[in-house]
């Protein structure tokens, strides 16, 4: 029986190196990131020093290591929408924020995007939104991409809505969007078409100014 | 929404821009944030230690003290900070809750102090983080147990309106509540012992008469033993019937273990009475006598250790079951092996597997009687393996049972210690309470005394008196005085009040002499009357010692062991009390009077009437008889 016990322990010992590697990887990912200096950020963005301080404090509170990965981002965003599932939209948002596409949002990315969204010109805002919708970054919004986006938004509503969601609500919504945006009816929406169509719509223009005083 | 991510709300709102082009209808207007001032630092001064945090941090939890406008009550205009007169160490956890969104429970903190702090700051303890929740719950449970113990103790205080049945039941359950119960307790204990000894001695062979062989004492002195047995059974029957009568729930009582033991203890005797001289059943009757030994279990009412043992065995039922099961398995295995191993050898005692059980048990418990031994080599080998494994199998569950017993025993020890300390603690608290109420009464008399002094003009005592009351005290006393005036009643202390009650009852019962009727108000009014009646000093000194004696008397009464205040009897009449200047004698007289009055409450009225009226005629008698009431100490094991 001692031999049996001995062989069993031998087997477990072999498996350990792989587990060590995983530990190493974990350690690598918990690396802190420090943002650029306050003056540089102030120059790059449209925020004042005080606003940047407030933003950074909030950011660092939630992410002490200085960078957000997608999981954390999804968790944070989902907390604002308890009814439904905000993970899909958060995924698209994450991609939109993560300008360098390296899987984590640093404070600079965060603040740059916020600067556009809150203090940018209409054109800049619309450009950012176009980037958000263009999931595969090919410069065109296809119907499939739009359907995905709209579905992600509807997911955040959850199941219990009034009036109840019908099966073709999504399709109708996307069709309406394309009818409005796609001027030359070629099945995709380009940046110019998008900006033009939005500037023509009063509601959209007004709602773009809605969140200006958020900070 | 967790407040920790409140910092990200601006970001989430900004990100909502992604919905705008998709939307078909206009968005609702956003509320303008009018309080656009910059985030400011708030200084929280907690007992001198300054904590600083952002206002928005505190605003995260608007339903707490710091997050709401309630903190404005604590704002100090001069220093521009919020001052809280609380524990700064506990405040750390509170503030960290605002900062991180998680409430932690520090281990060094007392649970009730921590709960109070949380309650003060308006934070519900249920949101304690998972990391500290277990610890918090454990401590809370221990605290609750302690409080329940205290409550159980309070129940021991005699409720005035218990009927006879309830009194009897209480007497049975807690023998130290009254003398009768104690006497009964010891008598039953004595008779249990007698009965058990009788049963034992009955079988001892005694008296060797030359013509007969040794016969057991039971057969020799049949009548004597029968009488003894009858007496014991009488007592036990009476006791059982009384318990049955007094039990609050008779059905539940009859199902309890102790009552079953009682019944089993006395039943054989009655059965023996019923069936007499019937040869067939007399054999069974003899067997029934075995059940008389169950009387020894009645001792468990008298011994806490036995009860703990029983409780331990009950709580270790699973370990015991495991022990039994594993033993049985091992016995069967080894018995089989030994049987087949010894089958070959001739004249082997291992005639069958059940016969081998005996060998296996004796070997595994390392008894080794030697009445059955293996003779073959294989048998010896397996026999040794059997004894070795026996040690292991028995040694494994036993420590579990032992540790259980130890834990329960220590718990009981702690409970007993707590109870013993509690009596001392409560007496201290009572003295303190009495002290404060007496202080008022005393000050009242001092006030009258001061009036007298104004009349008589002595100064020495006056200075002494005035020093003892502070401004706060005097204002408080003034308040109580106003209340008295309002209601046209006066404050008295408990003893006086009870005395009044009994005296009033006596007054209505017996026709009283006028001298005693004035004694009715044996209160502040009484003293004040008397002091008004008789001007001289000694009266007031008497009044002050009056209160001293009261508190002293209470001290004496509330302690477990009571020393009787043996005072020499002064053959003084009431009038002479006014003349005597000797303080100690005043003390003694008043003391005796008071003690007499207090102690004689439970005793029949005539004594009281004598005791209060003239001097102290027969107090020592009452004192000595009733002190025995109070000298009680029940041993634990």
mmCIF file of C-alpha atoms in Angstrom, chain A residues 50 57-59 61-63 68 73 76-77 79-80 89 93 97 110 114 117-118 125 129 132-133 146 150 153 156 173 177 194 203-204 207-208 210-211 213-215, chain B residues 1-33 36 38-39 54 60 99-100:
data_model
loop_
_atom_site.group_PDB
_atom_site.id
_atom_site.type_symbol
_atom_site.label_atom_id
_atom_site.label_comp_id
_atom_site.label_asym_id
_atom_site.label_seq_id
_atom_site.Cartn_x
_atom_site.Cartn_y
_atom_site.Cartn_z
ATOM 1 C CA UNK A 50 -9.736 69.527 -10.983
ATOM 2 C CA UNK A 57 -9.763 59.312 -7.995
ATOM 3 C CA UNK A 58 -12.923 57.506 -9.011
ATOM 4 C CA UNK A 59 -11.046 55.462 -11.561
ATOM 5 C CA UNK A 61 -10.774 53.560 -6.494
ATOM 6 C CA UNK A 62 -12.368 50.968 -8.664
ATOM 7 C CA UNK A 63 -9.218 49.774 -10.339
ATOM 8 C CA UNK A 68 -9.450 47.900 -16.407
ATOM 9 C CA UNK A 73 -15.455 46.608 -17.107
ATOM 10 C CA UNK A 76 -18.931 47.631 -13.402
ATOM 11 C CA UNK A 77 -21.217 48.459 -16.269
ATOM 12 C CA UNK A 79 -24.127 47.192 -11.969
ATOM 13 C CA UNK A 80 -25.905 50.110 -13.539
ATOM 14 C CA UNK A 89 -23.105 46.290 -24.901
ATOM 15 C CA UNK A 93 -18.142 49.827 -25.319
ATOM 16 C CA UNK A 97 -12.768 52.746 -25.352
ATOM 17 C CA UNK A 110 -10.733 56.441 -20.354
ATOM 18 C CA UNK A 114 -14.811 60.877 -21.928
ATOM 19 C CA UNK A 117 -18.141 62.320 -25.265
ATOM 20 C CA UNK A 118 -18.618 65.151 -22.848
ATOM 21 C CA UNK A 125 -19.177 62.632 -30.858
ATOM 22 C CA UNK A 129 -20.474 56.656 -32.020
ATOM 23 C CA UNK A 132 -18.807 52.099 -31.574
ATOM 24 C CA UNK A 133 -21.264 50.739 -34.104
ATOM 25 C CA UNK A 146 -26.464 47.221 -36.451
ATOM 26 C CA UNK A 150 -29.556 47.090 -31.232
ATOM 27 C CA UNK A 153 -29.227 47.590 -26.219
ATOM 28 C CA UNK A 156 -30.085 45.699 -21.240
ATOM 29 C CA UNK A 173 -35.981 48.997 -35.331
ATOM 30 C CA UNK A 177 -32.504 53.002 -38.630
ATOM 31 C CA UNK A 194 -24.069 58.681 -40.707
ATOM 32 C CA UNK A 203 -33.890 64.753 -31.757
ATOM 33 C CA UNK A 204 -30.454 63.279 -32.141
ATOM 34 C CA UNK A 207 -29.884 64.364 -27.183
ATOM 35 C CA UNK A 208 -26.175 64.641 -27.964
ATOM 36 C CA UNK A 210 -27.798 65.878 -22.930
ATOM 37 C CA UNK A 211 -24.845 64.613 -20.987
ATOM 38 C CA UNK A 213 -22.779 68.515 -17.562
ATOM 39 C CA UNK A 214 -22.212 65.047 -16.262
ATOM 40 C CA UNK A 215 -18.892 65.875 -14.659
ATOM 41 C CA UNK B 1 -26.179 49.583 -7.246
ATOM 42 C CA UNK B 2 -23.028 49.449 -5.236
ATOM 43 C CA UNK B 3 -21.881 52.838 -4.240
ATOM 44 C CA UNK B 4 -18.348 51.849 -5.006
ATOM 45 C CA UNK B 5 -19.074 52.150 -8.675
ATOM 46 C CA UNK B 6 -20.876 55.428 -8.203
ATOM 47 C CA UNK B 7 -17.671 57.004 -9.395
ATOM 48 C CA UNK B 8 -18.292 55.387 -12.768
ATOM 49 C CA UNK B 9 -21.777 56.744 -13.204
ATOM 50 C CA UNK B 10 -20.625 59.774 -15.152
ATOM 51 C CA UNK B 11 -18.862 57.445 -17.520
ATOM 52 C CA UNK B 12 -21.928 55.259 -17.933
ATOM 53 C CA UNK B 13 -24.030 58.292 -18.687
ATOM 54 C CA UNK B 14 -21.519 59.527 -21.208
ATOM 55 C CA UNK B 15 -21.437 56.141 -22.861
ATOM 56 C CA UNK B 16 -25.175 56.406 -23.344
ATOM 57 C CA UNK B 17 -24.373 58.542 -26.328
ATOM 58 C CA UNK B 18 -24.168 55.292 -28.222
ATOM 59 C CA UNK B 19 -27.926 54.912 -28.001
ATOM 60 C CA UNK B 20 -28.796 58.275 -29.375
ATOM 61 C CA UNK B 21 -28.692 57.607 -33.107
ATOM 62 C CA UNK B 22 -30.599 54.388 -32.652
ATOM 63 C CA UNK B 23 -33.373 56.005 -30.734
ATOM 64 C CA UNK B 24 -36.490 57.055 -32.564
ATOM 65 C CA UNK B 25 -37.946 59.387 -30.016
ATOM 66 C CA UNK B 26 -36.496 62.300 -28.078
ATOM 67 C CA UNK B 27 -34.661 61.674 -24.877
ATOM 68 C CA UNK B 28 -35.993 62.924 -21.542
ATOM 69 C CA UNK B 29 -34.383 66.002 -20.132
ATOM 70 C CA UNK B 30 -31.642 65.450 -17.646
ATOM 71 C CA UNK B 31 -31.831 67.054 -14.249
ATOM 72 C CA UNK B 32 -29.441 69.915 -14.008
ATOM 73 C CA UNK B 33 -26.952 69.441 -11.279
ATOM 74 C CA UNK B 36 -21.977 72.493 -9.104
ATOM 75 C CA UNK B 38 -16.299 71.500 -6.403
ATOM 76 C CA UNK B 39 -15.913 68.424 -4.319
ATOM 77 C CA UNK B 54 -14.485 63.983 0.294
ATOM 78 C CA UNK B 60 -22.664 57.609 -1.435
ATOM 79 C CA UNK B 99 -14.596 54.576 1.078
ATOM 80 C CA UNK B 100 -14.620 51.009 -0.112
#
